[in-house]
mmCIF file with all atom_site columns, C-alpha atoms in Angstrom:
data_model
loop_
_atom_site.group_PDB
_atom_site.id
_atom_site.type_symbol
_atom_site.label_atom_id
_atom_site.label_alt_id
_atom_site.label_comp_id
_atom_site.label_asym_id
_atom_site.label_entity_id
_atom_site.label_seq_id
_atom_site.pdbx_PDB_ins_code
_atom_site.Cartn_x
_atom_site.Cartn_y
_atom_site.Cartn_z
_atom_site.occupancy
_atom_site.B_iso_or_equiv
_atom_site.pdbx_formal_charge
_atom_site.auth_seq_id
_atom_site.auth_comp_id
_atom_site.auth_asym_id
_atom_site.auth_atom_id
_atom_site.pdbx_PDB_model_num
ATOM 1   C CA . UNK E 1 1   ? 0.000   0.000  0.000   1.00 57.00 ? 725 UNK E CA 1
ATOM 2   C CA . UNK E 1 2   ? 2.395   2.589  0.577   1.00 59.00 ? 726 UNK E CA 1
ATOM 3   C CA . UNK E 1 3   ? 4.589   1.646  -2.333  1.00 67.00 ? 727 UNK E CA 1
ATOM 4   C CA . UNK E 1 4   ? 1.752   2.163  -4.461  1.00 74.00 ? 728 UNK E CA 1
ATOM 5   C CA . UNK E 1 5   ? 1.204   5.342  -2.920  1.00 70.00 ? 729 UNK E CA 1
ATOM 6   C CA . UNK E 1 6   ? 4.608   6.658  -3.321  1.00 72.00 ? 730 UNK E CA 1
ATOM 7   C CA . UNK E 1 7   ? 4.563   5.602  -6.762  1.00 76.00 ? 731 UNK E CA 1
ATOM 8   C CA . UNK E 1 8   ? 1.131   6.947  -7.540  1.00 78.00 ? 732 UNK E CA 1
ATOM 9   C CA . UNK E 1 9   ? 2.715   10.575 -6.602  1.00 76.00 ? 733 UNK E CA 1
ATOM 10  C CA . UNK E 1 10  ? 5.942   10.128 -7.886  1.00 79.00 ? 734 UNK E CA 1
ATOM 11  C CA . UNK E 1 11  ? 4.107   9.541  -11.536 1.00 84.00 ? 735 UNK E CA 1
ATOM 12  C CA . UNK E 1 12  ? 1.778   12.791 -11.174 1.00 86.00 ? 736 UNK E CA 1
ATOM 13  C CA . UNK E 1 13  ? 5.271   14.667 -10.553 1.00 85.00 ? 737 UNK E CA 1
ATOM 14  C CA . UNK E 1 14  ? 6.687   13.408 -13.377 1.00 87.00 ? 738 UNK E CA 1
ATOM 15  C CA . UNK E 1 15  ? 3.826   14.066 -15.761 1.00 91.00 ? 739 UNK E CA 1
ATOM 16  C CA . UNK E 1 16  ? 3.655   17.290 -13.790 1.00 91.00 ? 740 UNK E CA 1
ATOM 17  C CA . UNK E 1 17  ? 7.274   17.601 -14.998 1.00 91.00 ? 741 UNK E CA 1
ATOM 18  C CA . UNK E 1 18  ? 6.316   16.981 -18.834 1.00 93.00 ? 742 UNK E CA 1
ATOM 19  C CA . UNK E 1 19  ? 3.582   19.184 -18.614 1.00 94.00 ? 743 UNK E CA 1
ATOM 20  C CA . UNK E 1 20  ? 5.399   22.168 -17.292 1.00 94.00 ? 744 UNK E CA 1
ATOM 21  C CA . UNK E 1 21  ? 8.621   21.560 -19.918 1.00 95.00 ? 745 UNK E CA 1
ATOM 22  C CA . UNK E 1 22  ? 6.201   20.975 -22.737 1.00 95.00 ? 746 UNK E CA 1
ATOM 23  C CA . UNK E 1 23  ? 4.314   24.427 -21.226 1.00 96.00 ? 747 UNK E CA 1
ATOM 24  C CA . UNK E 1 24  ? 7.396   26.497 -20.345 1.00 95.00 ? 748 UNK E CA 1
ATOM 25  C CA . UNK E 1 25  ? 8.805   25.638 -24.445 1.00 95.00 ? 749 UNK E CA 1
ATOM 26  C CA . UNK E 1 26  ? 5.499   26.251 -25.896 1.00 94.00 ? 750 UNK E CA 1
ATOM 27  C CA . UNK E 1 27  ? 4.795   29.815 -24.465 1.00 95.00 ? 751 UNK E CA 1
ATOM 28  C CA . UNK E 1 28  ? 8.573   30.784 -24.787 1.00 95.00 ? 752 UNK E CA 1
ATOM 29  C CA . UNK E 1 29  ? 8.336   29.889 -28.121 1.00 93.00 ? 753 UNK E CA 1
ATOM 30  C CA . UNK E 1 30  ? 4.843   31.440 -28.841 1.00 93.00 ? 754 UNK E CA 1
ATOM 31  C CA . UNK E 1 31  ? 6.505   35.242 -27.071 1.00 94.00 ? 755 UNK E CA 1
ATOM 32  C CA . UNK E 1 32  ? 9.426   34.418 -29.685 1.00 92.00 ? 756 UNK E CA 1
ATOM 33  C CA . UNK E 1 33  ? 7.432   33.753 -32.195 1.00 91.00 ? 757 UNK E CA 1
ATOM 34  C CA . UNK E 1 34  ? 5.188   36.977 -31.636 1.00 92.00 ? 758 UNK E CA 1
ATOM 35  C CA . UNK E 1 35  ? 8.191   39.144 -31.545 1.00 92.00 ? 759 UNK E CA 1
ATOM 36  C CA . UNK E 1 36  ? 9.436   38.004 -35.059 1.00 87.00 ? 760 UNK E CA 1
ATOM 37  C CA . UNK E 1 37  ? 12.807  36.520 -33.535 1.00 88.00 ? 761 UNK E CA 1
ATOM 38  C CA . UNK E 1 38  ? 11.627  32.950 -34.505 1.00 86.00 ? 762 UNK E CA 1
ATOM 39  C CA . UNK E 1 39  ? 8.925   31.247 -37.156 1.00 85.00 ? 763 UNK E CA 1
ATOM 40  C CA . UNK E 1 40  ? 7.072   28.270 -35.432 1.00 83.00 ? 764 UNK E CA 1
ATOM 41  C CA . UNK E 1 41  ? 4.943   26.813 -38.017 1.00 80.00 ? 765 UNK E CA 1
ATOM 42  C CA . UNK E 1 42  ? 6.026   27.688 -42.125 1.00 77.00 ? 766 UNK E CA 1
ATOM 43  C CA . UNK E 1 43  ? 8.050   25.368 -44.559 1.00 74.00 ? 767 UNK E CA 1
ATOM 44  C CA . UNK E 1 44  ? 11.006  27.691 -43.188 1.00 68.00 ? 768 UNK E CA 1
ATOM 45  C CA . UNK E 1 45  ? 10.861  27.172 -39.482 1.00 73.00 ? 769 UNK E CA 1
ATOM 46  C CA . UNK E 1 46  ? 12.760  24.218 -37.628 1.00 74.00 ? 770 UNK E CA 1
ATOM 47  C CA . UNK E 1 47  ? 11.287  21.149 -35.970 1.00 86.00 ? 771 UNK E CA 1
ATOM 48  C CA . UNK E 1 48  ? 10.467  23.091 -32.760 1.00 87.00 ? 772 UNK E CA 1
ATOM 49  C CA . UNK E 1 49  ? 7.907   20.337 -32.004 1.00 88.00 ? 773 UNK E CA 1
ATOM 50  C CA . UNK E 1 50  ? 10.982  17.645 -32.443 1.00 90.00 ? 774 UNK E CA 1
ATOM 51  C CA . UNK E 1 51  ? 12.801  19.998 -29.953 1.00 92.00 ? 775 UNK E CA 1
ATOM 52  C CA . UNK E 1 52  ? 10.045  20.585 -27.330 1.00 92.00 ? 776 UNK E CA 1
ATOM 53  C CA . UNK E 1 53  ? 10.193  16.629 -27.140 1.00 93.00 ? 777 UNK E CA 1
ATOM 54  C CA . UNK E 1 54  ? 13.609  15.964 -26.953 1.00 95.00 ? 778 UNK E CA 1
ATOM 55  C CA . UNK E 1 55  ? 13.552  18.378 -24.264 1.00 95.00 ? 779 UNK E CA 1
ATOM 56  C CA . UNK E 1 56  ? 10.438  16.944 -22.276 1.00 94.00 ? 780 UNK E CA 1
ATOM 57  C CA . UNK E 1 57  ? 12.458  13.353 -22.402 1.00 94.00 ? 781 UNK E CA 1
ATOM 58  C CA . UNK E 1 58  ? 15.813  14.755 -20.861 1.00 95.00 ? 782 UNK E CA 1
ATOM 59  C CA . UNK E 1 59  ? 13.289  16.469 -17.713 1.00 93.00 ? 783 UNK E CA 1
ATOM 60  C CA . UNK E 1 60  ? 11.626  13.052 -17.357 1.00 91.00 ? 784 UNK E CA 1
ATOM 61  C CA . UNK E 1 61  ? 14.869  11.279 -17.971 1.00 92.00 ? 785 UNK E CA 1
ATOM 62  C CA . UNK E 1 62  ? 15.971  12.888 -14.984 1.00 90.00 ? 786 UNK E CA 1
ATOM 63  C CA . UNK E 1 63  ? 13.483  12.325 -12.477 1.00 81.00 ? 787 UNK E CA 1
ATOM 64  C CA . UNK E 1 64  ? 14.308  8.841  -12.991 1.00 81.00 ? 788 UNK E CA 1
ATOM 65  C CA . UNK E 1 65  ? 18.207  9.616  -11.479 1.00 80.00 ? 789 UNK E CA 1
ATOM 66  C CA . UNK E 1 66  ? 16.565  10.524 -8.160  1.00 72.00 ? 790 UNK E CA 1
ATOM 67  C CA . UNK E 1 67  ? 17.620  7.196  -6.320  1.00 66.00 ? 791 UNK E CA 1
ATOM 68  C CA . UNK E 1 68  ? 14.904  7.545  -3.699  1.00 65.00 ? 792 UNK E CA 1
ATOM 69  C CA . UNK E 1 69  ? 11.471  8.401  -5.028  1.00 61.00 ? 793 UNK E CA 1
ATOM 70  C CA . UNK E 1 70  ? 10.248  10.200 -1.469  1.00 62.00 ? 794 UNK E CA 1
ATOM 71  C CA . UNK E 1 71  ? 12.968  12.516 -2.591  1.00 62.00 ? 795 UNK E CA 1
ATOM 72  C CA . UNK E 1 72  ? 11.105  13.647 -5.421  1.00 61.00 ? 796 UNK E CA 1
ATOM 73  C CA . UNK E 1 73  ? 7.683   13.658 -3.865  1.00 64.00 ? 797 UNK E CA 1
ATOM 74  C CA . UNK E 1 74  ? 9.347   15.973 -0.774  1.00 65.00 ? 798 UNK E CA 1
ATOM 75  C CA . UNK E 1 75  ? 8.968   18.851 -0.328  1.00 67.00 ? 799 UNK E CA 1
ATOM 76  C CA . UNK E 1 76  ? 13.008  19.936 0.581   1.00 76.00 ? 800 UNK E CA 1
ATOM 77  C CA . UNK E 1 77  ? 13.916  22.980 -1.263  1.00 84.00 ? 801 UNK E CA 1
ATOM 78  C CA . UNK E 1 78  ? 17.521  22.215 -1.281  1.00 87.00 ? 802 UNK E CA 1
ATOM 79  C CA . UNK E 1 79  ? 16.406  19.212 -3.136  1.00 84.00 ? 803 UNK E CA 1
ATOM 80  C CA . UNK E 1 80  ? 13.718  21.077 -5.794  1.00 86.00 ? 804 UNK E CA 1
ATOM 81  C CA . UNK E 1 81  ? 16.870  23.398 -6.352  1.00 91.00 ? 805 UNK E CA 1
ATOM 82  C CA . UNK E 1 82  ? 19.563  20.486 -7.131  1.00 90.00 ? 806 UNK E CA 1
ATOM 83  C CA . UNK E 1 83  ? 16.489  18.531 -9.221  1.00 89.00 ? 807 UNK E CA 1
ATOM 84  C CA . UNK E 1 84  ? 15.669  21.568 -11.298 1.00 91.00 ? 808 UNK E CA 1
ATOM 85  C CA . UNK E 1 85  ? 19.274  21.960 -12.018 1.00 94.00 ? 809 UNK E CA 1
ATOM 86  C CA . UNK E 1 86  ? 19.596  18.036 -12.933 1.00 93.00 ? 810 UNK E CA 1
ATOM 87  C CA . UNK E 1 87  ? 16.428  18.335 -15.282 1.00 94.00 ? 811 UNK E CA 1
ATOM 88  C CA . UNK E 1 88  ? 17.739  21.318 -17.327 1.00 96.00 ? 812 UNK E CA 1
ATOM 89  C CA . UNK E 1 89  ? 21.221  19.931 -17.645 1.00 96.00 ? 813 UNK E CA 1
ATOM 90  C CA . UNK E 1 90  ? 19.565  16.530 -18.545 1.00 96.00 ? 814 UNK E CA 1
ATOM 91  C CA . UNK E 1 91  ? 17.141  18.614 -21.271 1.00 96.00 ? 815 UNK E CA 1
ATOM 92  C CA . UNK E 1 92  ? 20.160  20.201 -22.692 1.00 96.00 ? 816 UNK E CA 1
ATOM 93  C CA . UNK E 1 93  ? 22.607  17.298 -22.621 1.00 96.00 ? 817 UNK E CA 1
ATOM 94  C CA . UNK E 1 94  ? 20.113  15.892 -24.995 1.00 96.00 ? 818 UNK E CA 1
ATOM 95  C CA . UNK E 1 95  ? 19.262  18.610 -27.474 1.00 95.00 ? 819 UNK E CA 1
ATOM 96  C CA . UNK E 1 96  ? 22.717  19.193 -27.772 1.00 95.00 ? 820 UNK E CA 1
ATOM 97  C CA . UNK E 1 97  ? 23.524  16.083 -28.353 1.00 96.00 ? 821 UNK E CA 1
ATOM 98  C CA . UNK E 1 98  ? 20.933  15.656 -31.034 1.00 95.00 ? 822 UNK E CA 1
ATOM 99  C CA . UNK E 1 99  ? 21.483  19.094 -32.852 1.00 93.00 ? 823 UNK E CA 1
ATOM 100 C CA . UNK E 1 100 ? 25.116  17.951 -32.806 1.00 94.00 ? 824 UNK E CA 1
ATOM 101 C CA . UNK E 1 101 ? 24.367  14.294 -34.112 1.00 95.00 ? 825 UNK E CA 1
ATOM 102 C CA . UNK E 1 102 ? 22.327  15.547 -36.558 1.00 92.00 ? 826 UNK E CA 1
ATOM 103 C CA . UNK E 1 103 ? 24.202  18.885 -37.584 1.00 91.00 ? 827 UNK E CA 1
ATOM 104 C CA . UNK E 1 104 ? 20.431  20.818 -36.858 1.00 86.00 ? 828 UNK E CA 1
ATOM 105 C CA . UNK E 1 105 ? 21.822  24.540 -36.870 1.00 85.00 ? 829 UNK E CA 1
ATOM 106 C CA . UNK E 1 106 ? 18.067  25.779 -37.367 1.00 84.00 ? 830 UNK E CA 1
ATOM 107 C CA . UNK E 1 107 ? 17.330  26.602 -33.743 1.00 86.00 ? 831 UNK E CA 1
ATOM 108 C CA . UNK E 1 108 ? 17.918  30.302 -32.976 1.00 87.00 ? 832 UNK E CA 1
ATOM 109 C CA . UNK E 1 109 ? 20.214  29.762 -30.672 1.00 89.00 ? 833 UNK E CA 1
ATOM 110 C CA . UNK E 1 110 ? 18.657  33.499 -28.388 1.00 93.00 ? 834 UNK E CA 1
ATOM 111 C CA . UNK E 1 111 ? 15.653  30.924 -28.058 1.00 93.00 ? 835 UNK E CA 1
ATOM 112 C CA . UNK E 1 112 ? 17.241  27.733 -26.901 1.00 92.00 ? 836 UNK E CA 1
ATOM 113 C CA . UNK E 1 113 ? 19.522  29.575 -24.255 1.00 93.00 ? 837 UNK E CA 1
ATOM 114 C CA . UNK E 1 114 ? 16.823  32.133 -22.999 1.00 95.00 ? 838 UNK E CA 1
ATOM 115 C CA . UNK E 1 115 ? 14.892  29.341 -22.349 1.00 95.00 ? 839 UNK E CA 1
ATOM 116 C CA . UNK E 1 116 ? 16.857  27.878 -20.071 1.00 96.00 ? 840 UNK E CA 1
ATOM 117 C CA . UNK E 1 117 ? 16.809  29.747 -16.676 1.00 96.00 ? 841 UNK E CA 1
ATOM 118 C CA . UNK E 1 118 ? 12.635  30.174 -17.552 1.00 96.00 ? 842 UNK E CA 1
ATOM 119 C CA . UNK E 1 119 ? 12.508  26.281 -17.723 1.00 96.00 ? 843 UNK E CA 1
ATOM 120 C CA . UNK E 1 120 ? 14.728  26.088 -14.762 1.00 96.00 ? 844 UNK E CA 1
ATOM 121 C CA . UNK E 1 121 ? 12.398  28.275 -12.347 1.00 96.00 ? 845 UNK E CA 1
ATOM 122 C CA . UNK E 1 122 ? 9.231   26.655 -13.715 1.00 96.00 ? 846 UNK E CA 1
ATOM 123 C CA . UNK E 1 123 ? 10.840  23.328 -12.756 1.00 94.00 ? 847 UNK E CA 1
ATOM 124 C CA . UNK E 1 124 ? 12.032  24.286 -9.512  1.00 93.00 ? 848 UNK E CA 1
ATOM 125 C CA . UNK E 1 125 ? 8.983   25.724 -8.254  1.00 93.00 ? 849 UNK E CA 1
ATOM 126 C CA . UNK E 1 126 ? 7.038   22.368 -9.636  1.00 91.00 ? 850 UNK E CA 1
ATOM 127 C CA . UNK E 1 127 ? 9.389   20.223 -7.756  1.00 88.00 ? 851 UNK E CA 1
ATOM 128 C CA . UNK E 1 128 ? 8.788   22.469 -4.568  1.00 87.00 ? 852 UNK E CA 1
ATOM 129 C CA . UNK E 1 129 ? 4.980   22.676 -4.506  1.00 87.00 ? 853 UNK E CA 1
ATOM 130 C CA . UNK E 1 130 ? 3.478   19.825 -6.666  1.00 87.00 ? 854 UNK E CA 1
ATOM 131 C CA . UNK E 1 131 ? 3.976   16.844 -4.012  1.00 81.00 ? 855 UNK E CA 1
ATOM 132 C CA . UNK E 1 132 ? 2.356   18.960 -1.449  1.00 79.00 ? 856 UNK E CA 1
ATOM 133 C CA . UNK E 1 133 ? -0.901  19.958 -3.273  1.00 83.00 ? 857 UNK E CA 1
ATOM 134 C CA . UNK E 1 134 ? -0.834  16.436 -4.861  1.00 80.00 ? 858 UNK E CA 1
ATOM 135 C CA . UNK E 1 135 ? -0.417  15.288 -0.799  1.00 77.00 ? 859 UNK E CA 1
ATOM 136 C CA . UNK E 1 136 ? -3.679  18.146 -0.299  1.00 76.00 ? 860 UNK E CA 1
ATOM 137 C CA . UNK E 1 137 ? -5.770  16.820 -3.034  1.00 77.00 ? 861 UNK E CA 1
ATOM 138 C CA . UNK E 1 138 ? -5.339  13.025 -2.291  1.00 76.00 ? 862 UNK E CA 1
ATOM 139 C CA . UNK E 1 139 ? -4.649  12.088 0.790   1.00 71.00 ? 863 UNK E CA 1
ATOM 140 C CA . UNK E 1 140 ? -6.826  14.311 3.239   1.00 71.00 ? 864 UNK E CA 1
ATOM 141 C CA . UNK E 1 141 ? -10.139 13.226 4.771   1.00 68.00 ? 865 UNK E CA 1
ATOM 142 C CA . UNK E 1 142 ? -11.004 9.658  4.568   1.00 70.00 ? 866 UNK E CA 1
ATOM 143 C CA . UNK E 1 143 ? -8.172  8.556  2.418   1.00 68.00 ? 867 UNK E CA 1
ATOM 144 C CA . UNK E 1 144 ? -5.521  9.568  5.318   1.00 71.00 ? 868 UNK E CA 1
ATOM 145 C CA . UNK E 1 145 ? -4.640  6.415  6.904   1.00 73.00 ? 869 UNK E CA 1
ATOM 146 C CA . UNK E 1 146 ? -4.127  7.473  10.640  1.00 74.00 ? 870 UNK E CA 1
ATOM 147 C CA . UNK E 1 147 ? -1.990  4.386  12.741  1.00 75.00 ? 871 UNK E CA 1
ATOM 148 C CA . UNK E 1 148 ? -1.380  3.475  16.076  1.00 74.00 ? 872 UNK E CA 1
ATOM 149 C CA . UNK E 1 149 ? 1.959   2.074  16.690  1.00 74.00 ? 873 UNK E CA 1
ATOM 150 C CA . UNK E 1 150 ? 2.297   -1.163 19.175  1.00 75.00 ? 874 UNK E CA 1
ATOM 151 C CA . UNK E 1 151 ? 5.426   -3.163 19.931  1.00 71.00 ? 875 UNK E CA 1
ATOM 152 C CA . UNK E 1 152 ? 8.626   -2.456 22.001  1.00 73.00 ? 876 UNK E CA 1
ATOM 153 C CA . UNK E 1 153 ? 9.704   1.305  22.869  1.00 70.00 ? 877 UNK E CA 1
ATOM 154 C CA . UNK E 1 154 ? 12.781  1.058  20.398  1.00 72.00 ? 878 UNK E CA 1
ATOM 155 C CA . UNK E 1 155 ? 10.794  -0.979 17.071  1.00 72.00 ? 879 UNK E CA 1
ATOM 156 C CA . UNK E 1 156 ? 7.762   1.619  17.572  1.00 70.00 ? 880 UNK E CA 1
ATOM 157 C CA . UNK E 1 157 ? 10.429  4.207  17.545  1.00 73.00 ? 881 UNK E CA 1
ATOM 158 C CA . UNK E 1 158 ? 11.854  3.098  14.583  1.00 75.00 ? 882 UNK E CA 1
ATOM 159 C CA . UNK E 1 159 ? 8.767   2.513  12.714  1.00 73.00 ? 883 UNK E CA 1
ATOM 160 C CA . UNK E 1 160 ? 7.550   6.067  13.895  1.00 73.00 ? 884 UNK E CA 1
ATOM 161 C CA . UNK E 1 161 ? 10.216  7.513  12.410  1.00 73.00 ? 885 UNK E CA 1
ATOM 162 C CA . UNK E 1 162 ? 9.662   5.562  8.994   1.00 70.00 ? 886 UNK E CA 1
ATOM 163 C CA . UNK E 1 163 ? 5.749   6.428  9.509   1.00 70.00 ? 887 UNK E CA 1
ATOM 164 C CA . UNK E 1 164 ? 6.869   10.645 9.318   1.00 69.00 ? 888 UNK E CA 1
ATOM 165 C CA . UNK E 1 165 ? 8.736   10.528 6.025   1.00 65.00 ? 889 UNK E CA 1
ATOM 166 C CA . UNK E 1 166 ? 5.798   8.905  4.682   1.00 64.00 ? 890 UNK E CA 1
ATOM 167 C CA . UNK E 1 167 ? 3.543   11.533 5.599   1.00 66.00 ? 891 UNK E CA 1
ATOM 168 C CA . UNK E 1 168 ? 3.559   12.856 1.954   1.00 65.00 ? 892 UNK E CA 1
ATOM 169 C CA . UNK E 1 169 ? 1.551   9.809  1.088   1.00 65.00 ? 893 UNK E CA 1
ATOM 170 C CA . UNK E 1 170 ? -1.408  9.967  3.572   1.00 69.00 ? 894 UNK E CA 1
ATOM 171 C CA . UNK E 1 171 ? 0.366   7.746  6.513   1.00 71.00 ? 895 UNK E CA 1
ATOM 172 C CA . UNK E 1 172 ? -0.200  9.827  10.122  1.00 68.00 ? 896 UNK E CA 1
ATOM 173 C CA . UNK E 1 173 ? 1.149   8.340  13.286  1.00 74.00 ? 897 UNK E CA 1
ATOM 174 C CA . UNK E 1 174 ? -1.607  9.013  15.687  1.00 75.00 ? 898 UNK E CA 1
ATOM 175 C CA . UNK E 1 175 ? -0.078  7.658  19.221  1.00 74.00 ? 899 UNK E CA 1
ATOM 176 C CA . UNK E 1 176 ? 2.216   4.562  20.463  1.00 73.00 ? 900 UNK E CA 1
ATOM 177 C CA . UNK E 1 177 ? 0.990   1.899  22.497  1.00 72.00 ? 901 UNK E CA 1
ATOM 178 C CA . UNK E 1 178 ? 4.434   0.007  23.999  1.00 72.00 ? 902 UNK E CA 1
ATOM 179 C CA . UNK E 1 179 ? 5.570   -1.687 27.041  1.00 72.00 ? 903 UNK E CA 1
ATOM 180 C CA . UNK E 1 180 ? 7.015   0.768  28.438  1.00 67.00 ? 904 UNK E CA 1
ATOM 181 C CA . UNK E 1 181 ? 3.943   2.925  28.713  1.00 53.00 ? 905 UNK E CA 1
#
């Protein structure tokens, strides 16, 4: 149960992820595109569509670096900040890669290094307050799962301690019933 739980959220963030890389490209682009410094659609303009998604794999290619999934589904700035950082490098790692591969020189390059920093922010702030409005919107009410700990003073310990970093995915420890009590 909480496995699936933890996985459950840790997929929403990473759709969340695609959504906001496809979103952040898209209206980058379309502000580009309005002020003449790029052409999206024409026989002249580039594969910006081919770019958007070779972009969206390298943020989801990321998340999937992130050895422990609570990680992702925290809510530890410090963490948002360093998994932002990995996402964008990931993103880029792969364009270049493929405009270099392929010897694509039709991206302005203004538009694929402006984007950058906006894609970084929009991913930062994702990683820092999806999992908790995710946690809001799914596991309040009567799909919290409040538990009673019982057993010896140090397992109940142990397990309470567990129980708190799984807090993200609906698990509250309500009180502890041991021996030593």
């Amino acid at each position: 149960m909480v496995s699936n739980r933890t996985r459950g959220v840790y997929l929403i963030c990473v759709y969340g992820h695609l959504l906001v890389s496809q979103a952040c490209f898209w209206a980058w682009a379309a502000a580009f595109n309005h002020a003449g410094v790029i052409e999206i659609f024409g026989p002249d303009a580039p594969a910006h569509l081919l770019y958007s998604e070779i972009i969206s794999i390298g943020v989801v290619l990321a998340a999937t670096f992130v050895r422990d999934r609570n990680e992702l589904i925290g809510s530890d700035p410090r963490f948002a900040i360093r998994a932002a950082a990995l996402q964008v490098a990931t993103a880029y790692s792969l364009l270049f890669l493929y405009l270099a591969a392929s010897k694509d020189t039709a991206i302005s390059r203004i538009f694929a290094f402006s984007l950058a920093p906006v894609l970084y922010v929009a991913l930062a702030l994702t990683n820092l307050r999806l999992p908790g409005f995710i946690r809001r919107r799914m596991f309040n009410g009567e799909r919290e799962e409040r538990i009673l700990l019982a057993g010896s003073g140090g397992g109940a310990s142990k397990l309470a301690e567990w129980l708190r970093r799984k807090s993200l995915v609906g698990y509250h420890t309500i009180g502890r019933l041991t021996d030593e009590t």
